Tab-separated table of C-alpha atoms and ligand atoms in Angstrom:
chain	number	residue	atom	x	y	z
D	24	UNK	CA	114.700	60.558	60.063
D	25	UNK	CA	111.828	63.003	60.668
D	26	UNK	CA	112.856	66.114	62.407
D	27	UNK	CA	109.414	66.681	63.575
D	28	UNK	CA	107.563	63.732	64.700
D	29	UNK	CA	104.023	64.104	65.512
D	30	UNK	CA	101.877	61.297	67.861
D	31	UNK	CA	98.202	61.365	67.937
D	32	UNK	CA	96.471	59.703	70.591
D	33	UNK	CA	93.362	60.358	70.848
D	34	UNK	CA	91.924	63.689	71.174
D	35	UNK	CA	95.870	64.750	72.060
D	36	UNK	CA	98.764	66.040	69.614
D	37	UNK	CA	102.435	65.355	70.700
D	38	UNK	CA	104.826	67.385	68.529
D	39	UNK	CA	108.345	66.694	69.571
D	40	UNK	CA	111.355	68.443	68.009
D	41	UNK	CA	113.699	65.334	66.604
D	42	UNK	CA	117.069	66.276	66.001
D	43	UNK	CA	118.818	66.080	69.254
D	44	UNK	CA	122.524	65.783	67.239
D	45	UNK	CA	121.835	69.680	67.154
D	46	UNK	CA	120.173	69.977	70.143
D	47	UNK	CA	116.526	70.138	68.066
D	48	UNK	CA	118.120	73.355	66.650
D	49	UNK	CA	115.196	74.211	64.116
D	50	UNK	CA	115.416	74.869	60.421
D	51	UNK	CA	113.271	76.108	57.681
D	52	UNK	CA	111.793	72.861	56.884
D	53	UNK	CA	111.146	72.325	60.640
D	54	UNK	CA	109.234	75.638	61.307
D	55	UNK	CA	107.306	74.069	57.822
D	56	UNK	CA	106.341	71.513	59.570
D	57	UNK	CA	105.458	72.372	62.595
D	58	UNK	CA	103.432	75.053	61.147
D	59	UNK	CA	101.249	72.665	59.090
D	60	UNK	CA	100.856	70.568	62.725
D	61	UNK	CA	99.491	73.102	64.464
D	62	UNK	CA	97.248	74.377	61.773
D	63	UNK	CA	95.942	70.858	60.857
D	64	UNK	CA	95.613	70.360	64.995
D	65	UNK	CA	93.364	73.466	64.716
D	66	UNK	CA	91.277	72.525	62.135
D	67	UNK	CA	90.422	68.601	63.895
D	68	UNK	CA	87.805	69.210	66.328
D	69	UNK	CA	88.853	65.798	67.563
D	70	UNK	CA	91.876	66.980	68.809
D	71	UNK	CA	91.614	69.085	72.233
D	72	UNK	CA	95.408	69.420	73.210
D	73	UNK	CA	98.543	69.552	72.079
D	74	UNK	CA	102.308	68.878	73.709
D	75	UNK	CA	105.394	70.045	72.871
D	76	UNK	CA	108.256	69.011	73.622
D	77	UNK	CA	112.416	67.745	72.451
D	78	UNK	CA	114.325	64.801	71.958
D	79	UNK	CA	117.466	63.636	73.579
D	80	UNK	CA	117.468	66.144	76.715
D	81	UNK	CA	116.695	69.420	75.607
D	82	UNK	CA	113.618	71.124	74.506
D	83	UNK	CA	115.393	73.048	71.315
D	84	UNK	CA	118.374	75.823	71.081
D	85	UNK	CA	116.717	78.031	68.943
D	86	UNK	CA	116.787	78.851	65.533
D	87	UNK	CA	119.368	76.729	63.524
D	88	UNK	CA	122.659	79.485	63.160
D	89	UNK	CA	123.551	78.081	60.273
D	90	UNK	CA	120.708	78.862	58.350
D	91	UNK	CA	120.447	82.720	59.769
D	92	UNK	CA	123.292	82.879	57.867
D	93	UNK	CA	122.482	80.646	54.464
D	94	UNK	CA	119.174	81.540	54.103
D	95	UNK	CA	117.757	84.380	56.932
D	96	UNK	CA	114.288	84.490	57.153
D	97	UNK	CA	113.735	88.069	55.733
D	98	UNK	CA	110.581	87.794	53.999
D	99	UNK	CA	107.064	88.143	56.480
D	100	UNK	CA	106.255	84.483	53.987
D	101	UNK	CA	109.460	82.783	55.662
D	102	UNK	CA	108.638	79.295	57.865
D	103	UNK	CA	109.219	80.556	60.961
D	104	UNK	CA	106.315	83.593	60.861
D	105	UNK	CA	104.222	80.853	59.741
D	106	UNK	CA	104.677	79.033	62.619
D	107	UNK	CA	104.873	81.720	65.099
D	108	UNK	CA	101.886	82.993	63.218
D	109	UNK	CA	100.133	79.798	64.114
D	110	UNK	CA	101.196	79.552	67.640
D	111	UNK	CA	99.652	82.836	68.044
D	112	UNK	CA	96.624	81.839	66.733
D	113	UNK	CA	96.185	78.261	68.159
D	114	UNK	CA	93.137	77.853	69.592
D	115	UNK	CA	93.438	74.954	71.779
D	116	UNK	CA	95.335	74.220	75.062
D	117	UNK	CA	99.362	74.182	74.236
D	118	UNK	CA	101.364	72.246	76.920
D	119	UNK	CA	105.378	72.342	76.844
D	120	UNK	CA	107.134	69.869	77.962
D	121	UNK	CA	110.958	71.723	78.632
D	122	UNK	CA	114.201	69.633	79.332
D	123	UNK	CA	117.278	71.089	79.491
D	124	UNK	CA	118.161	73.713	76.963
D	125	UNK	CA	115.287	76.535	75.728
D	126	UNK	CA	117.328	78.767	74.307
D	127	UNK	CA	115.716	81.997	71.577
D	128	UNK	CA	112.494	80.688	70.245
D	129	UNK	CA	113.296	78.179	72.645
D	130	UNK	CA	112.110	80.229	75.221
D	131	UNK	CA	110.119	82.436	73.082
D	132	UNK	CA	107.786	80.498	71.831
D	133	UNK	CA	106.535	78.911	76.202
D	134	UNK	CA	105.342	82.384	76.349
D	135	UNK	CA	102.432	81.330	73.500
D	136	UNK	CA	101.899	78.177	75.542
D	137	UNK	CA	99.191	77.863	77.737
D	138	UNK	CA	100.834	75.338	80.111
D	139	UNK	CA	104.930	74.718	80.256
D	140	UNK	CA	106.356	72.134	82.795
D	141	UNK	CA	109.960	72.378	83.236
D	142	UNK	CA	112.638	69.784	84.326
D	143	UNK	CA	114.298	70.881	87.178
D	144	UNK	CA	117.862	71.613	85.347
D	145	UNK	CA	116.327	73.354	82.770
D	146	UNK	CA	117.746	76.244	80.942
D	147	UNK	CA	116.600	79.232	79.521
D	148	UNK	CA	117.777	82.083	77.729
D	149	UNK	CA	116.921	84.793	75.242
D	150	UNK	CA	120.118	85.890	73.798
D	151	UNK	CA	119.126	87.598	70.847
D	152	UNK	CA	120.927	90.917	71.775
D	153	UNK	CA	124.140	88.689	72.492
D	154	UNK	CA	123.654	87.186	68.532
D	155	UNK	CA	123.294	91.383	67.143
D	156	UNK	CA	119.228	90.590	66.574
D	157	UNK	CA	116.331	91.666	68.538
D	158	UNK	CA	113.515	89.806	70.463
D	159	UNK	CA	111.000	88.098	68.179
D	160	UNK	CA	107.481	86.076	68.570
D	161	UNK	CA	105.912	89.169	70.270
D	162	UNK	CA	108.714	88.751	73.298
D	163	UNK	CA	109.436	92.379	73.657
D	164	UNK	CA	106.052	92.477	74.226
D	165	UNK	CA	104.858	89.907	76.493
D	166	UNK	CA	108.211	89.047	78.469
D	167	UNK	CA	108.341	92.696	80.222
D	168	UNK	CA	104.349	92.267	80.834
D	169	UNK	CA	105.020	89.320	82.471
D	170	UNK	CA	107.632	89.690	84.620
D	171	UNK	CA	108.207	93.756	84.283
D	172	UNK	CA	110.239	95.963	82.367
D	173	UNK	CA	113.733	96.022	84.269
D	174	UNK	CA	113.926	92.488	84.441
D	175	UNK	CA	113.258	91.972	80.937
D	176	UNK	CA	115.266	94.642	80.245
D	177	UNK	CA	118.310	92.978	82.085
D	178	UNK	CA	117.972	89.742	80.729
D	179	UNK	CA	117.288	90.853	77.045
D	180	UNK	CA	120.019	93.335	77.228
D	181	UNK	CA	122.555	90.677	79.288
D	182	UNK	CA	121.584	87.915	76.819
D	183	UNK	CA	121.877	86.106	80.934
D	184	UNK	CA	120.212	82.647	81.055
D	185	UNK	CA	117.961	81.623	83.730
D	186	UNK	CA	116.623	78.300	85.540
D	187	UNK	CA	113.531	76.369	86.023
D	188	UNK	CA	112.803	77.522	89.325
D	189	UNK	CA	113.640	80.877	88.206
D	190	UNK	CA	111.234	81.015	85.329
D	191	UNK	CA	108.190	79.223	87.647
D	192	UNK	CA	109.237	82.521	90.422
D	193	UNK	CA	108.262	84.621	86.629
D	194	UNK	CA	105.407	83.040	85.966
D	195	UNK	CA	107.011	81.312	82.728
D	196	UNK	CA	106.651	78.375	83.657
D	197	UNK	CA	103.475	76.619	85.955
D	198	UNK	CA	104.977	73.386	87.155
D	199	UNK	CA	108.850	71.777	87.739
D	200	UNK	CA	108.346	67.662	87.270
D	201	UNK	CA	111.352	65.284	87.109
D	202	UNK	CA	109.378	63.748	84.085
D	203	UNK	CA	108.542	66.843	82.002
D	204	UNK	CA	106.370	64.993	79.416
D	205	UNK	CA	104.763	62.546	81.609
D	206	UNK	CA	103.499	65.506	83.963
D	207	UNK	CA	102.469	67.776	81.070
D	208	UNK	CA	101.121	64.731	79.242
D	209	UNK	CA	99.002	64.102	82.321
D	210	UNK	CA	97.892	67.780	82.611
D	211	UNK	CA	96.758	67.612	78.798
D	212	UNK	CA	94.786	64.457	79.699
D	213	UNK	CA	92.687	66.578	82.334
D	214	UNK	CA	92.223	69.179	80.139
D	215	UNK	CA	90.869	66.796	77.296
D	216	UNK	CA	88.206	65.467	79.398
D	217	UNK	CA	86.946	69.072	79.692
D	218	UNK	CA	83.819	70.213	77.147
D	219	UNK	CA	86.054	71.389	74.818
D	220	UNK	CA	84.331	74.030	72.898
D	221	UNK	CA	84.042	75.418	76.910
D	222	UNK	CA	88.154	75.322	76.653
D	223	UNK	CA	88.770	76.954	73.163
D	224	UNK	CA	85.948	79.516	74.523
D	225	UNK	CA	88.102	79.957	77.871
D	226	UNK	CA	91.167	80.398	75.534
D	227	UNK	CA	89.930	82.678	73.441
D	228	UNK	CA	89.266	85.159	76.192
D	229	UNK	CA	92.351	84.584	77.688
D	230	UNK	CA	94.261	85.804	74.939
D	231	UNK	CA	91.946	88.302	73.799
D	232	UNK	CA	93.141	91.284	75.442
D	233	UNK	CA	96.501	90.808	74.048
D	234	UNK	CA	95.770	89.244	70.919
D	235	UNK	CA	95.802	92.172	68.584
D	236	UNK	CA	98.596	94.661	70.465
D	237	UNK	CA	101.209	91.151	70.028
D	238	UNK	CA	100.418	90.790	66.343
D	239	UNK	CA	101.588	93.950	65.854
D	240	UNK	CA	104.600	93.750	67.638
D	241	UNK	CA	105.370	90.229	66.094
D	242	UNK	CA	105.345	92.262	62.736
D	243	UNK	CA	107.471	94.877	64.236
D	244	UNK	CA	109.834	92.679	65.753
D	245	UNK	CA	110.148	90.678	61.941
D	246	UNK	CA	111.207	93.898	60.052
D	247	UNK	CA	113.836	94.816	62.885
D	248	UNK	CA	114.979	90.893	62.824
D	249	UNK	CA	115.389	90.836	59.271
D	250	UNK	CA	117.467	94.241	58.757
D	251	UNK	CA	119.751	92.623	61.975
D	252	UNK	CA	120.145	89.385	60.511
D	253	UNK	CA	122.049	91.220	57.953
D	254	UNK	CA	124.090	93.511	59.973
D	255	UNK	CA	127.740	93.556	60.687
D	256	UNK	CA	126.996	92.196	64.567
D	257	UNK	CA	124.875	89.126	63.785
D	258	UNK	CA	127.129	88.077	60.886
D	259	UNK	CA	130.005	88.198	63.647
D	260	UNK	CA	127.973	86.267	66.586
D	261	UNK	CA	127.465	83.713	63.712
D	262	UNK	CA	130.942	83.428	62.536
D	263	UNK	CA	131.883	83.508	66.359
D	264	UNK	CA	129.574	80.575	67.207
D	265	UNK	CA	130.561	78.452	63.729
D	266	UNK	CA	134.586	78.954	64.446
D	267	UNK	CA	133.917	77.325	67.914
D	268	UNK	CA	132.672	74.827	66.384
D	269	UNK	CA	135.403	74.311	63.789
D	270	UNK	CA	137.777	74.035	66.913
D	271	UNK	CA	136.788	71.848	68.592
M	23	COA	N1	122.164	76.266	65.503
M	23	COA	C1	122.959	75.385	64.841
M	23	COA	N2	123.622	74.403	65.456
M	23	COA	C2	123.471	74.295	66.788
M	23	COA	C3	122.678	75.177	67.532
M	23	COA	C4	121.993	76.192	66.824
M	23	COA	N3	121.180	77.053	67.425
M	23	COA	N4	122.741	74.827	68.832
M	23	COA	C5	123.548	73.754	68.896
M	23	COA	N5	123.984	73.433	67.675
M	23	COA	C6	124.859	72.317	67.293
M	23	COA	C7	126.330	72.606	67.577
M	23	COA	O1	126.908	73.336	66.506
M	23	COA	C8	126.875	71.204	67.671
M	23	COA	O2	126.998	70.663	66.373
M	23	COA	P1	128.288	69.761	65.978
M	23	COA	O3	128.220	68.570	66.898
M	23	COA	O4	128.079	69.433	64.540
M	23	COA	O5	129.506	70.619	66.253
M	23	COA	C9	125.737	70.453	68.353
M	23	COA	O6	124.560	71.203	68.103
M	23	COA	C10	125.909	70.314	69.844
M	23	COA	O7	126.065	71.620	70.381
M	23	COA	P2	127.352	72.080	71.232
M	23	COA	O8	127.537	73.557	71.042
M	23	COA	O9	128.534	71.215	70.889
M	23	COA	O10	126.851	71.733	72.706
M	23	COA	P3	127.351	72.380	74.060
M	23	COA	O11	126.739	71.541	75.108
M	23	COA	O12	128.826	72.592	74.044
M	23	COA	O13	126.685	73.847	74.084
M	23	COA	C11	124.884	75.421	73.834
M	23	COA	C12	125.301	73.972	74.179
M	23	COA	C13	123.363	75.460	73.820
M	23	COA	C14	125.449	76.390	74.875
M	23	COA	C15	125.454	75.796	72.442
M	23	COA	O14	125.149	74.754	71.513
M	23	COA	C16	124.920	77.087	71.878
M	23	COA	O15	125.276	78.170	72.332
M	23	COA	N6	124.033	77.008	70.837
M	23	COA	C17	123.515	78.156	70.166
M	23	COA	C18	122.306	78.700	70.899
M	23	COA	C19	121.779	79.940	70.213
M	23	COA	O16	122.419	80.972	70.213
M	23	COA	N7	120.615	79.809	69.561
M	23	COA	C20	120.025	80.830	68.753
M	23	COA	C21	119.137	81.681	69.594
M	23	COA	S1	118.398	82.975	68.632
């Protein structure tokens, strides 16, 4: 079964995260993918928007724990700074489509996304502090920007989840739709009737003024991340989070 499944129709991507057994955690070969979507996606002029979105109730919860602790992504050349490399990048309209659980890049990655709808019982969190790591995809940059300093502060340092109506208060998130994908579906729709060189222009500026500053943070954050993923504390949180497993 393919863990990433991508739908074109028409001038609109769908990417959907397919492994709802593990709640769409995502793996190496997942962040592969998903990387090669988004930079094909750039490269088709035909395609004008694209939607994320999860399988089986929940958008994804995070990074696959597991393979922090087989294989950690230590190298700048690992999967997942490809693809948070190409999220930062994209140059057309991203629309997320959350359900349920958004949990680390879960989370992370909406605040790349031009557009995220939520469900209303949606959950997010960030607990990368709780796990012995540190924020990553330019998050200790762009969460305190967004909704200030002491409130990212709180919830990075808490590791504290939040809801849907919660994150739309932030700014997070723009819209809270019983149907998730239909309504973000419908907003990418709108958006693909648009001139579209006129959106990719709009985007561009946008992001311009923050463009550079987050690149350098997402490199910042990766060196920090990698020495942590190999610290005392994160090898802990893991082995706490695989024993609960093994209990149950
Ligand atoms: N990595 C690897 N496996 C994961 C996972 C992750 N990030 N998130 C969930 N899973 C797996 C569970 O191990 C379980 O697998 P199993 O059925 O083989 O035992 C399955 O997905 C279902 O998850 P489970 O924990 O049983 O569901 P729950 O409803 O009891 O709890 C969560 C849901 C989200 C609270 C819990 O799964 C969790 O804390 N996940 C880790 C989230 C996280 O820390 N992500 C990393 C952020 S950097």
């Amino acid at each position: 079964m393919e863990e990433i499944l991508i739908d074109r129709s028409g001038a609109l991507l769908q990417i959907t995260f397919n492994r709802p057994e593990k709640l769409n955690a995502l793996t190496r070969s997942m962040y592969a993918e998903l990387a090669r979507a988004l930079d094909d996606a750039a490269g088709d002029f035909g395609i004008r928007a694209v939607v994320l979105s999860g399988e089986g109730g929940n958008f994804t919860s995070g990074n696959d724990i597991r393979d922090f602790m087989d294989d950690p992504p230590t190298s700048e050349d690992s999967t997942v700074a490809k693809f948070l490399s190409a999220m930062l990048n994209f140059p057309k309209p991203l629309i997320a489509a959350v359900s349920g659980n958004a949990i680390g890049v879960g989370t992370t990655m909406l605040l790349h996304c031009d557009v995220v709808v939520a469900s209303p019982s949606a959950n997010f969190s960030m607990p990368f502090v709780s796990l012995g790591l540190v924020p990553e995809a330019g998050s200790s940059y762009l969460f305190p920007q967004l909704v200030g300093y002491q409130r990212a502060a709180k919830i990075f340092f808490t590791g504290e989840s939040f809801t849907a109506d919660t994150a739309m208060e932030m700014g997070l998130v723009a819209e809270i739709a019983a149907d998730p994908l239909q309504c973000a579906t419908e907003i990418a729709e709108k958006i693909a009737e648009q001139p579209p060189q006129a959106v990719i222009n709009t985007k561009a500026l946008l992001k311009a003024r923050h463009h550079d500053a987050v690149a350098a943070v997402m490199r910042a954050e990766f060196s920090l991340f990698a020495m942590a993923l190999e610290s005392d504390e994160a090898m802990a949180a893991f082995m706490k989070f695989m024993s609960k497993k093994e209990k149950k």
